[in-house]
Tab-separated table of C-alpha atoms and ligand atoms in Angstrom:
chain	number	residue	atom	x	y	z
Z	1	MET	CA	-22.869	-5.286	-43.957
Z	2	SER	CA	-23.141	-8.794	-45.373
Z	3	PHE	CA	-20.525	-10.921	-47.115
Z	4	ALA	CA	-22.702	-10.747	-50.256
Z	5	GLU	CA	-22.089	-6.986	-50.435
Z	6	LEU	CA	-18.372	-7.655	-50.755
Z	7	ASN	CA	-18.996	-9.266	-54.184
Z	8	LEU	CA	-16.590	-12.082	-53.551
Z	9	HIS	CA	-15.823	-14.884	-55.985
Z	10	ALA	CA	-18.535	-17.537	-55.764
Z	11	SER	CA	-16.108	-20.202	-54.520
Z	12	ILE	CA	-14.904	-17.973	-51.682
Z	13	GLN	CA	-18.446	-16.941	-50.799
Z	14	LYS	CA	-19.393	-20.608	-50.642
Z	15	ALA	CA	-16.446	-21.432	-48.359
Z	16	ILE	CA	-17.437	-18.602	-46.002
Z	17	SER	CA	-20.994	-19.936	-45.878
Z	18	VAL	CA	-19.663	-23.386	-45.029
Z	19	CYS	CA	-17.724	-21.799	-42.123
Z	20	GLY	CA	-21.085	-20.505	-40.890
Z	21	TYR	CA	-20.056	-16.845	-40.769
Z	22	ALA	CA	-23.166	-14.677	-40.964
Z	23	THR	CA	-21.572	-11.226	-41.293
Z	24	PRO	CA	-18.038	-9.834	-41.643
Z	25	THR	CA	-16.395	-8.764	-38.390
Z	26	PRO	CA	-15.589	-5.004	-38.167
Z	27	ILE	CA	-11.989	-5.492	-39.322
Z	28	GLN	CA	-13.194	-7.587	-42.256
Z	29	ALA	CA	-15.899	-5.060	-43.211
Z	30	GLU	CA	-13.277	-2.310	-43.326
Z	31	ALA	CA	-10.182	-4.099	-44.574
Z	32	ILE	CA	-11.581	-6.384	-47.285
Z	33	PRO	CA	-12.981	-3.615	-49.564
Z	34	GLN	CA	-9.814	-1.533	-49.105
Z	35	ALA	CA	-7.566	-4.491	-49.838
Z	36	LEU	CA	-9.661	-5.466	-52.876
Z	37	SER	CA	-9.246	-1.947	-54.264
Z	38	GLY	CA	-5.514	-2.664	-54.474
Z	39	ARG	CA	-4.427	-0.077	-51.920
Z	40	ASP	CA	-1.746	-0.633	-49.319
Z	41	LEU	CA	-3.159	-0.928	-45.826
Z	42	ILE	CA	-2.096	-0.640	-42.196
Z	43	ALA	CA	-4.551	-2.330	-39.870
Z	44	SER	CA	-4.309	-2.273	-36.090
Z	45	ALA	CA	-6.140	-5.350	-34.951
Z	46	GLN	CA	-5.508	-8.106	-32.477
Z	47	THR	CA	-6.072	-11.815	-32.751
Z	48	GLY	CA	-9.671	-12.741	-32.116
Z	49	THR	CA	-11.003	-9.922	-34.289
Z	50	GLY	CA	-11.147	-12.026	-37.447
Z	51	LYS	CA	-8.060	-10.344	-38.889
Z	52	THR	CA	-6.773	-13.482	-40.617
Z	53	ALA	CA	-9.776	-13.692	-42.921
Z	54	ALA	CA	-9.437	-9.927	-43.466
Z	55	PHE	CA	-6.263	-10.547	-45.453
Z	56	ILE	CA	-6.732	-14.127	-46.639
Z	57	ILE	CA	-10.031	-13.370	-48.404
Z	58	PRO	CA	-8.555	-10.535	-50.541
Z	59	ALA	CA	-5.502	-12.727	-51.171
Z	60	LEU	CA	-7.728	-15.536	-52.455
Z	61	GLU	CA	-9.694	-13.068	-54.613
Z	62	ARG	CA	-6.428	-12.340	-56.421
Z	63	LEU	CA	-5.656	-16.012	-56.824
Z	64	ALA	CA	-9.115	-16.672	-58.265
Z	65	LYS	CA	-7.916	-14.723	-61.325
Z	66	PRO	CA	-5.112	-16.036	-63.515
Z	67	GLY	CA	-1.658	-14.646	-62.836
Z	68	PRO	CA	1.546	-14.317	-64.822
Z	69	ALA	CA	3.575	-17.381	-65.745
Z	70	GLY	CA	6.270	-18.480	-63.312
Z	71	ILE	CA	6.686	-20.664	-60.263
Z	72	GLY	CA	7.202	-18.301	-57.296
Z	73	PRO	CA	4.288	-17.362	-54.993
Z	74	ARG	CA	1.858	-14.612	-56.012
Z	75	VAL	CA	0.915	-14.010	-52.386
Z	76	LEU	CA	3.424	-14.053	-49.529
Z	77	VAL	CA	2.291	-13.898	-45.900
Z	78	LEU	CA	4.966	-13.369	-43.234
Z	79	THR	CA	4.203	-14.305	-39.626
Z	80	PRO	CA	6.419	-14.121	-36.527
Z	81	THR	CA	5.949	-17.707	-35.327
Z	82	ARG	CA	5.387	-21.187	-36.699
Z	83	GLU	CA	2.174	-21.531	-34.735
Z	84	LEU	CA	0.718	-18.414	-36.265
Z	85	ALA	CA	1.877	-19.583	-39.709
Z	86	ALA	CA	0.011	-22.846	-39.122
Z	87	GLN	CA	-3.151	-20.967	-38.169
Z	88	VAL	CA	-2.912	-18.753	-41.244
Z	89	ALA	CA	-2.363	-21.811	-43.460
Z	90	ASP	CA	-5.454	-23.332	-41.820
Z	91	SER	CA	-7.464	-20.272	-42.822
Z	92	VAL	CA	-6.150	-20.522	-46.393
Z	93	ALA	CA	-7.344	-24.115	-46.487
Z	94	ARG	CA	-10.737	-23.179	-45.065
Z	95	TYR	CA	-11.549	-20.140	-47.186
Z	96	GLY	CA	-9.818	-21.487	-50.298
Z	97	ARG	CA	-11.243	-25.006	-50.254
Z	98	PHE	CA	-13.290	-24.516	-53.423
Z	99	LEU	CA	-10.549	-22.723	-55.358
Z	100	ARG	CA	-7.909	-24.375	-57.487
Z	101	MET	CA	-4.645	-23.166	-56.065
Z	102	ARG	CA	-1.477	-24.391	-54.437
Z	103	TYR	CA	-0.197	-23.118	-51.135
Z	104	GLY	CA	2.306	-24.122	-48.501
Z	105	SER	CA	4.292	-23.098	-45.437
Z	106	ILE	CA	7.966	-22.296	-45.144
Z	107	VAL	CA	8.724	-22.244	-41.427
Z	108	GLY	CA	11.643	-23.030	-39.184
Z	109	GLY	CA	11.860	-26.349	-37.362
Z	110	MET	CA	10.436	-28.297	-40.318
Z	111	PRO	CA	12.470	-30.533	-42.644
Z	112	TYR	CA	14.043	-28.858	-45.658
Z	113	PRO	CA	13.328	-31.509	-48.335
Z	114	ASP	CA	9.528	-31.009	-48.202
Z	115	GLN	CA	9.986	-27.267	-48.480
Z	116	VAL	CA	12.422	-27.575	-51.386
Z	117	ARG	CA	9.936	-29.848	-53.160
Z	118	LEU	CA	7.140	-27.330	-52.534
Z	119	LEU	CA	9.196	-24.520	-54.049
Z	120	ARG	CA	10.215	-26.466	-57.163
Z	121	GLN	CA	6.706	-26.386	-58.580
Z	122	PRO	CA	4.417	-23.425	-59.243
Z	123	VAL	CA	2.868	-22.247	-55.992
Z	124	ASP	CA	0.270	-19.515	-55.488
Z	125	LEU	CA	0.517	-18.632	-51.821
Z	126	ILE	CA	3.258	-19.093	-49.235
Z	127	VAL	CA	2.952	-18.510	-45.496
Z	128	ALA	CA	6.407	-18.109	-43.995
Z	129	THR	CA	8.400	-17.149	-40.937
Z	130	PRO	CA	11.158	-14.691	-41.893
Z	131	GLY	CA	14.202	-16.708	-40.759
Z	132	ARG	CA	13.557	-19.828	-42.819
Z	133	LEU	CA	12.367	-17.844	-45.823
Z	134	ILE	CA	15.638	-15.885	-45.854
Z	135	ASP	CA	17.440	-19.198	-45.749
Z	136	HIS	CA	15.729	-20.351	-48.952
Z	137	LEU	CA	16.066	-16.920	-50.526
Z	138	GLU	CA	19.816	-16.818	-49.978
Z	139	ARG	CA	20.202	-20.304	-51.444
Z	140	GLY	CA	18.264	-19.209	-54.516
Z	141	ARG	CA	15.484	-21.715	-53.839
Z	142	ILE	CA	12.586	-19.291	-53.890
Z	143	ASP	CA	11.708	-16.747	-56.541
Z	144	LEU	CA	9.759	-13.785	-55.173
Z	145	SER	CA	9.574	-11.864	-58.458
Z	146	ARG	CA	5.944	-12.930	-58.988
Z	147	VAL	CA	4.689	-11.579	-55.621
Z	148	GLU	CA	1.636	-9.350	-56.149
Z	149	LEU	CA	0.591	-9.180	-52.513
Z	150	LEU	CA	2.802	-9.124	-49.437
Z	151	VAL	CA	1.120	-9.459	-46.025
Z	152	LEU	CA	2.930	-8.810	-42.753
Z	153	ASP	CA	0.887	-10.416	-39.992
Z	154	GLU	CA	1.590	-9.390	-36.377
Z	155	ALA	CA	4.336	-7.152	-37.696
Z	156	ASP	CA	4.948	-5.667	-34.233
Z	157	ARG	CA	5.917	-9.076	-32.962
Z	158	MET	CA	8.226	-9.669	-35.930
Z	159	LEU	CA	10.067	-6.459	-35.052
Z	160	ASP	CA	10.186	-7.436	-31.358
Z	161	MET	CA	11.750	-10.729	-32.362
Z	162	GLY	CA	14.509	-9.006	-34.295
Z	163	PHE	CA	13.239	-9.739	-37.806
Z	164	THR	CA	13.439	-6.142	-39.058
Z	165	ASP	CA	16.361	-6.758	-41.437
Z	166	ALA	CA	14.912	-10.064	-42.591
Z	167	VAL	CA	11.566	-8.425	-43.412
Z	168	ASP	CA	13.347	-5.637	-45.318
Z	169	GLN	CA	15.444	-8.161	-47.226
Z	170	ILE	CA	12.394	-10.239	-48.151
Z	171	ALA	CA	10.406	-7.170	-49.243
Z	172	ALA	CA	13.359	-6.028	-51.368
Z	173	ALA	CA	13.235	-9.351	-53.242
Z	174	THR	CA	9.594	-8.751	-54.259
Z	175	PRO	CA	8.462	-6.380	-57.043
Z	176	LYS	CA	8.130	-2.713	-56.101
Z	177	LYS	CA	4.659	-2.532	-57.616
Z	178	ARG	CA	3.282	-5.152	-55.214
Z	179	GLN	CA	0.416	-4.436	-52.795
Z	180	THR	CA	1.389	-4.566	-49.094
Z	181	LEU	CA	-0.919	-5.157	-46.114
Z	182	LEU	CA	0.490	-4.654	-42.637
Z	183	PHE	CA	-1.295	-5.986	-39.544
Z	184	THR	CA	-0.089	-4.953	-36.123
Z	185	ALA	CA	-1.536	-4.701	-32.625
Z	186	THR	CA	0.606	-1.672	-31.797
Z	187	MET	CA	2.036	1.281	-33.679
Z	188	ASP	CA	5.296	2.725	-32.361
Z	189	ASP	CA	8.230	4.480	-34.049
Z	190	PRO	CA	10.040	1.400	-35.398
Z	191	MET	CA	6.730	0.176	-36.819
Z	192	ALA	CA	5.993	3.545	-38.405
Z	193	ARG	CA	9.458	3.501	-39.989
Z	194	LEU	CA	8.939	-0.021	-41.346
Z	195	ALA	CA	5.575	1.035	-42.774
Z	196	GLY	CA	7.250	4.098	-44.307
Z	197	ARG	CA	9.800	1.892	-46.065
Z	198	LEU	CA	7.479	-0.829	-47.312
Z	199	LEU	CA	4.050	0.739	-47.948
Z	200	LYS	CA	2.874	3.295	-50.481
Z	201	ASP	CA	0.237	5.794	-49.408
Z	202	PRO	CA	-1.491	3.280	-47.134
Z	203	SER	CA	-4.992	3.634	-45.789
Z	204	ARG	CA	-5.290	3.024	-42.058
Z	205	ILE	CA	-7.770	1.024	-40.056
Z	206	ALA	CA	-7.844	0.711	-36.284
Z	207	ILE	CA	-10.207	-1.756	-34.694
Z	208	SER	CA	-11.172	-1.692	-31.037
Z	209	SER	CA	-8.888	-0.797	-28.183
Z	210	PRO	CA	-7.619	-3.589	-25.960
Z	211	LYS	CA	-10.073	-2.373	-23.347
Z	212	GLU	CA	-13.122	-2.978	-25.507
Z	213	ASN	CA	-11.659	-6.269	-26.528
Z	214	HIS	CA	-11.442	-7.711	-23.056
Z	215	ASP	CA	-14.836	-7.060	-21.579
Z	216	SER	CA	-15.416	-10.785	-21.326
Z	217	ILE	CA	-12.331	-11.272	-19.152
Z	218	GLU	CA	-12.309	-10.821	-15.391
Z	219	GLN	CA	-8.875	-9.552	-14.400
Z	220	ARG	CA	-7.361	-10.047	-10.946
Z	221	MET	CA	-3.978	-9.332	-9.424
Z	222	HIS	CA	-2.258	-10.889	-6.428
Z	223	LEU	CA	0.643	-9.213	-4.671
Z	224	THR	CA	3.423	-11.732	-4.054
Z	225	ASP	CA	6.374	-11.636	-1.670
Z	226	ASN	CA	8.748	-14.072	-3.328
Z	227	LEU	CA	8.991	-17.138	-5.513
Z	228	GLY	CA	7.911	-19.547	-2.792
Z	229	HIS	CA	4.841	-17.420	-2.128
Z	230	LYS	CA	3.991	-17.519	-5.835
Z	231	HIS	CA	4.205	-21.299	-5.915
Z	232	LYS	CA	1.924	-21.643	-2.897
Z	233	MET	CA	-0.629	-19.303	-4.425
Z	234	LEU	CA	-0.478	-21.112	-7.750
Z	235	HIS	CA	-1.069	-24.482	-6.110
Z	236	HIS	CA	-4.018	-23.017	-4.239
Z	237	LEU	CA	-5.511	-21.380	-7.347
Z	238	LEU	CA	-5.179	-24.522	-9.458
Z	239	GLU	CA	-7.462	-26.378	-7.051
Z	240	ASP	CA	-10.309	-24.224	-8.389
Z	241	PRO	CA	-12.739	-26.646	-10.069
Z	242	THR	CA	-14.048	-23.898	-12.368
Z	243	ILE	CA	-10.761	-24.014	-14.301
Z	244	THR	CA	-11.495	-25.933	-17.468
Z	245	GLN	CA	-8.077	-25.289	-18.957
Z	246	ALA	CA	-5.472	-22.690	-18.080
Z	247	ILE	CA	-2.403	-21.171	-19.663
Z	248	ILE	CA	0.240	-20.227	-17.097
Z	249	PHE	CA	2.792	-17.735	-18.381
Z	250	SER	CA	6.358	-17.756	-17.174
Z	251	ALA	CA	9.154	-15.324	-17.986
Z	252	THR	CA	11.706	-17.793	-19.324
Z	253	LYS	CA	11.799	-21.089	-21.193
Z	254	ARG	CA	13.616	-22.729	-18.302
Z	255	ASP	CA	10.986	-21.584	-15.817
Z	256	ALA	CA	8.267	-22.954	-18.103
Z	257	ASP	CA	9.931	-26.373	-18.038
Z	258	THR	CA	10.507	-26.303	-14.282
Z	259	LEU	CA	6.998	-25.164	-13.472
Z	260	ALA	CA	5.360	-27.683	-15.822
Z	261	ARG	CA	7.430	-30.479	-14.293
Z	262	ASP	CA	6.541	-29.346	-10.772
Z	263	LEU	CA	2.806	-29.352	-11.558
Z	264	TYR	CA	3.086	-32.688	-13.342
Z	265	ASP	CA	4.884	-34.174	-10.327
Z	266	ARG	CA	1.981	-32.969	-8.207
Z	267	GLY	CA	-0.338	-35.112	-10.286
Z	268	LEU	CA	-1.750	-32.351	-12.493
Z	269	SER	CA	-1.957	-32.741	-16.272
Z	270	ALA	CA	0.515	-30.028	-17.156
Z	271	ALA	CA	2.862	-29.475	-20.076
Z	272	ALA	CA	5.297	-26.795	-21.211
Z	273	LEU	CA	5.293	-24.887	-24.511
Z	274	HIS	CA	8.280	-22.797	-25.507
Z	275	GLY	CA	10.585	-22.014	-28.378
Z	276	ASP	CA	13.328	-24.482	-27.485
Z	277	MET	CA	11.051	-27.467	-28.038
Z	278	THR	CA	11.151	-29.277	-31.376
Z	279	GLN	CA	8.315	-28.534	-33.750
Z	280	GLY	CA	7.032	-32.080	-33.243
Z	281	ALA	CA	6.893	-31.673	-29.464
Z	282	ARG	CA	5.128	-28.313	-29.762
Z	283	THR	CA	2.542	-29.700	-32.153
Z	284	ARG	CA	1.940	-32.708	-29.881
Z	285	THR	CA	1.473	-30.484	-26.843
Z	286	LEU	CA	-0.990	-28.244	-28.672
Z	287	THR	CA	-2.937	-31.248	-29.933
Z	288	ASN	CA	-3.120	-32.595	-26.380
Z	289	LEU	CA	-4.310	-29.198	-25.186
Z	290	ARG	CA	-6.986	-28.984	-27.896
Z	291	ARG	CA	-8.164	-32.507	-27.055
Z	292	GLY	CA	-8.316	-31.684	-23.354
Z	293	LYS	CA	-5.564	-34.141	-22.438
Z	294	VAL	CA	-3.488	-31.262	-21.077
Z	295	ARG	CA	-5.260	-29.018	-18.556
Z	296	PHE	CA	-2.452	-26.664	-17.607
Z	297	LEU	CA	-0.158	-25.286	-20.288
Z	298	VAL	CA	2.923	-23.468	-18.995
Z	299	ALA	CA	4.096	-21.205	-21.782
Z	300	THR	CA	6.373	-18.334	-22.725
Z	301	ASP	CA	5.065	-15.316	-24.632
Z	302	VAL	CA	6.499	-16.201	-28.005
Z	303	ALA	CA	5.192	-19.763	-27.964
Z	304	ALA	CA	1.683	-18.756	-26.939
Z	305	ARG	CA	1.380	-15.809	-29.272
Z	306	GLY	CA	-1.671	-16.068	-31.477
Z	307	LEU	CA	-2.842	-19.384	-30.035
Z	308	ASP	CA	-6.480	-19.697	-30.969
Z	309	ILE	CA	-7.879	-22.317	-28.641
Z	310	ASN	CA	-11.393	-22.151	-27.321
Z	311	GLY	CA	-12.010	-23.453	-23.825
Z	312	ILE	CA	-9.150	-21.713	-22.008
Z	313	SER	CA	-11.050	-20.565	-18.913
Z	314	HIS	CA	-8.081	-19.047	-17.056
Z	315	VAL	CA	-4.834	-17.286	-17.848
Z	316	ILE	CA	-2.346	-17.026	-14.996
Z	317	ASN	CA	0.625	-14.698	-15.234
Z	318	PHE	CA	3.047	-16.458	-12.916
Z	319	ASP	CA	5.459	-13.718	-13.939
Z	320	LEU	CA	4.018	-10.350	-14.882
Z	321	PRO	CA	5.115	-9.366	-18.408
Z	322	ARG	CA	7.151	-6.195	-18.747
Z	323	ALA	CA	5.486	-5.052	-21.946
Z	324	ALA	CA	1.864	-3.968	-21.661
Z	325	GLU	CA	1.188	-5.393	-25.136
Z	326	ASP	CA	2.273	-8.832	-23.930
Z	327	TYR	CA	-0.175	-8.592	-21.047
Z	328	VAL	CA	-3.008	-7.864	-23.454
Z	329	HIS	CA	-1.975	-10.709	-25.747
Z	330	ARG	CA	-1.683	-13.126	-22.856
Z	331	ILE	CA	-5.059	-12.450	-21.300
Z	332	GLY	CA	-6.622	-12.567	-24.769
Z	333	ARG	CA	-6.006	-16.339	-24.819
Z	334	THR	CA	-9.111	-16.636	-22.618
Z	335	GLY	CA	-12.604	-15.194	-23.008
Z	336	ARG	CA	-12.677	-16.239	-26.667
Z	337	ALA	CA	-15.568	-17.050	-28.948
Z	338	GLY	CA	-18.215	-15.538	-26.704
Z	339	ALA	CA	-17.029	-17.292	-23.526
Z	340	THR	CA	-15.973	-15.513	-20.356
Z	341	GLY	CA	-12.513	-15.900	-18.890
Z	342	VAL	CA	-10.448	-15.087	-15.831
Z	343	ALA	CA	-6.951	-13.590	-15.975
Z	344	ILE	CA	-4.920	-13.725	-12.769
Z	345	SER	CA	-1.546	-12.001	-12.444
Z	346	PHE	CA	1.102	-12.334	-9.762
Z	347	VAL	CA	2.714	-8.989	-9.071
Z	348	SER	CA	5.858	-8.580	-6.984
Z	349	PRO	CA	6.921	-5.246	-5.488
Z	350	ALA	CA	9.622	-5.075	-8.186
Z	351	ASP	CA	6.862	-5.224	-10.844
Z	352	ALA	CA	5.199	-1.962	-9.754
Z	353	VAL	CA	6.451	-0.038	-12.766
Z	354	TYR	CA	5.263	-2.740	-15.202
Z	355	LEU	CA	1.881	-2.869	-13.518
Z	356	GLN	CA	1.566	0.872	-13.932
Z	357	ARG	CA	2.397	0.563	-17.640
Z	358	ILE	CA	-0.194	-2.176	-18.097
Z	359	GLN	CA	-2.912	-0.183	-16.352
Z	360	ARG	CA	-2.099	2.877	-18.408
Z	361	TYR	CA	-2.105	0.908	-21.662
Z	362	THR	CA	-5.360	-0.933	-21.023
Z	363	GLY	CA	-7.022	2.040	-19.354
Z	364	GLN	CA	-8.162	-0.350	-16.652
Z	365	THR	CA	-7.368	-0.602	-12.970
Z	366	VAL	CA	-7.191	-4.189	-11.894
Z	367	GLN	CA	-8.342	-5.152	-8.401
Z	368	MET	CA	-5.836	-6.735	-6.040
Z	369	HIS	CA	-7.056	-9.911	-4.399
Z	370	THR	CA	-5.765	-11.918	-1.477
Z	371	ILE	CA	-6.094	-15.562	-0.569
Z	372	PRO	CA	-6.917	-16.183	3.100
Z	373	GLY	CA	-3.833	-17.617	4.772
Z	374	LEU	CA	-1.592	-16.514	1.906
Z	375	GLU	CA	-1.742	-12.740	2.373
Z	376	PRO	CA	1.417	-10.904	1.294
Z	377	VAL	CA	3.573	-8.992	3.763
Z	378	SER	CA	4.933	-6.704	1.031
Z	379	THR	CA	3.319	-3.530	-0.211
Z	380	LEU	CA	3.484	-2.149	-3.713
Z	381	PRO	CA	5.590	0.969	-4.040
Z	382	VAL	CA	4.405	3.850	-6.195
Z	383	PRO	CA	6.659	3.809	-9.253
Z	384	GLY	CA	8.729	6.916	-9.747
Z	385	ARG	CA	8.276	8.027	-6.174
Z	386	GLY	CA	10.359	7.212	-3.151
Z	387	GLY	CA	13.364	5.796	-4.967
Z	388	ASN	CA	11.972	3.365	-7.500
Z	389	GLY	CA	10.174	1.305	-4.978
Z	390	ALA	CA	13.167	0.177	-3.021
Z	391	GLY	CA	13.297	0.921	0.647
Z	392	LYS	CA	12.255	4.249	2.097
Z	393	GLY	CA	9.362	6.363	1.055
Z	394	ARG	CA	7.172	3.461	0.070
Z	395	ARG	CA	3.580	4.191	-0.310
Z	396	PRO	CA	0.846	1.815	-1.233
Z	397	PHE	CA	0.264	1.746	-4.965
Z	398	ALA	CA	-2.579	4.118	-5.611
Z	399	ALA	CA	-4.416	2.143	-8.237
Z	400	GLY	CA	-6.325	-1.010	-7.670
Z	401	GLY	CA	-7.135	-0.916	-3.981
Z	402	GLN	CA	-4.608	-3.583	-3.161
Z	403	ARG	CA	-4.867	-3.125	0.582
Z	404	ARG	CA	-4.566	-6.365	2.441
Z	405	GLN	CA	-7.639	-7.884	3.883
Z	406	GLY	CA	-7.536	-7.629	7.641
Z	407	ALA	CA	-5.190	-4.658	7.528
Z	408	GLY	CA	-3.016	-4.423	10.566
Z	409	ALA	CA	-2.240	-8.091	10.604
Z	410	GLY	CA	0.722	-7.341	8.355
Z	411	LYS	CA	4.357	-6.710	9.110
Z	412	GLY	CA	6.205	-9.914	9.435
Z	413	GLY	CA	2.986	-11.685	10.265
Z	414	ALA	CA	1.784	-15.048	9.168
Z	415	ALA	CA	2.480	-14.749	5.462
Z	416	PRO	CA	4.635	-17.556	4.178
Z	417	LYS	CA	8.283	-16.945	3.550
Z	418	SER	CA	10.268	-19.126	1.283
Z	419	LYS	CA	13.951	-19.959	1.243
Z	420	ALA	CA	14.051	-19.049	-2.414
Z	421	GLY	CA	13.595	-15.302	-2.527
Z	422	TYR	CA	12.012	-13.616	-5.465
Z	423	GLN	CA	14.674	-13.086	-8.042
Z	424	GLN	CA	14.468	-10.382	-10.578
Z	425	ARG	CA	15.329	-11.720	-13.945
Z	426	GLY	CA	17.384	-10.040	-16.619
Z	427	ARG	CA	15.862	-9.203	-19.974
Z	428	SER	CA	18.342	-11.401	-21.777
Z	429	GLN	CA	16.818	-14.503	-20.238
Z	430	ARG	CA	13.385	-13.766	-21.567
F	1	AMP	P1	-8.506	-14.255	-35.955
F	1	AMP	O1	-8.663	-12.900	-35.329
F	1	AMP	O2	-8.156	-14.178	-37.382
F	1	AMP	O3	-7.542	-15.102	-35.148
F	1	AMP	O4	-9.939	-15.002	-35.902
F	1	AMP	C1	-10.570	-15.316	-34.703
F	1	AMP	C2	-11.680	-16.328	-34.866
F	1	AMP	O5	-12.835	-15.744	-35.469
F	1	AMP	C3	-11.317	-17.528	-35.733
F	1	AMP	O6	-11.626	-18.691	-35.001
F	1	AMP	C4	-12.207	-17.414	-36.956
F	1	AMP	O7	-12.615	-18.685	-37.421
F	1	AMP	C5	-13.392	-16.610	-36.456
F	1	AMP	N1	-14.000	-15.748	-37.489
F	1	AMP	C6	-13.361	-15.055	-38.453
F	1	AMP	N2	-14.235	-14.336	-39.193
F	1	AMP	C7	-15.469	-14.544	-38.674
F	1	AMP	C8	-16.783	-14.076	-39.012
F	1	AMP	N3	-16.986	-13.212	-40.002
F	1	AMP	N4	-17.805	-14.523	-38.261
F	1	AMP	C9	-17.580	-15.380	-37.223
F	1	AMP	N5	-16.381	-15.864	-36.867
F	1	AMP	C10	-15.319	-15.453	-37.575
């Protein structure tokens, strides 16, 4: 299929040509005609599939035609994070550059006066994060009665972040006869219920499983004994000259800060990215990363969600995520735009159950690797057998062939032990 077959408005077609896109991606080929027909749509697609254009192009098609009088937005796109909102707004600018229309962002962490000014005049398209939009809605500063198209981007993440009520409240302030497009990487019960409340007779599109999506990424796991062991392995791995740029994921914001500072103190160009930083600091860090001034970004899941940066050669999970979806999102930060990438995960014995979930979700068994001189003394228990991995009845984890190199050297051997033992962290800190 070609873009010409989609019969797009000449100005949009021209903008796409300027972007150099030869053909629509699979999600675009399926979603754009459906969305143009006016139907509601549920699309399962991850970042990197071209999903943003799949909803922005139909949105712009609407805006190319005159709408009713009024000042509120005709198209409203909700995203979970400010970073994703910025990327969506970027796409609006790119694909809408030859159209006459007004758009803007309403996101947290940005000054109110600019947003109030934006909302005082007629605006065609708004990209927003739910929290700040609710703020304006409750103060009567935004009128959503003109919304023709509501898009929920990365809706699964919005639910994870606790925005369910906010999304419902925002949708309730828009006309019932609107069109709704829902994009999500996963479809579970809460998502199905949300879709049931907000969409009418939707068509469904599912594009590529995570497995197919990550063929360009080499995945490795390292079994770790404790926190000190992890640090030693990280320092060793970061000496690899094939790392162009890496994102290192930590479980908590505080760990991200500590780890970034530790690497920086060791003379590496490292910086942290997490949700407690001001918007200005986050933007600066991302600019430095894009310009290559930062080589190692230590990030939390929320902050790194949806980051579209080419040139990330390695992703390192300093802490293994508990949700399989997060694993897939994390490793998807590398191997982008036709490049290959490496994803390395540290797995502690306490992570066995999460590792099992990840391998089940991705349908892939990831090889365990060891670093000479830094071999672990621990073994991975089989989850669900032998008392949840603690103590007796341990058996090596069946999947992945994690057996130590030089088997027999084990038990209390030369592997490093640190004073700081591995600490399991509570969910609330994440
Ligand atoms: P997304 O999944 O929306 O984050 O898009 C991933 C990347 O694909 C972005 O950098 C887009 O600029 C790019 N892209 C989107 N559509 C196409 C297309 N039809 N052909 C080539 N690249 C595209």
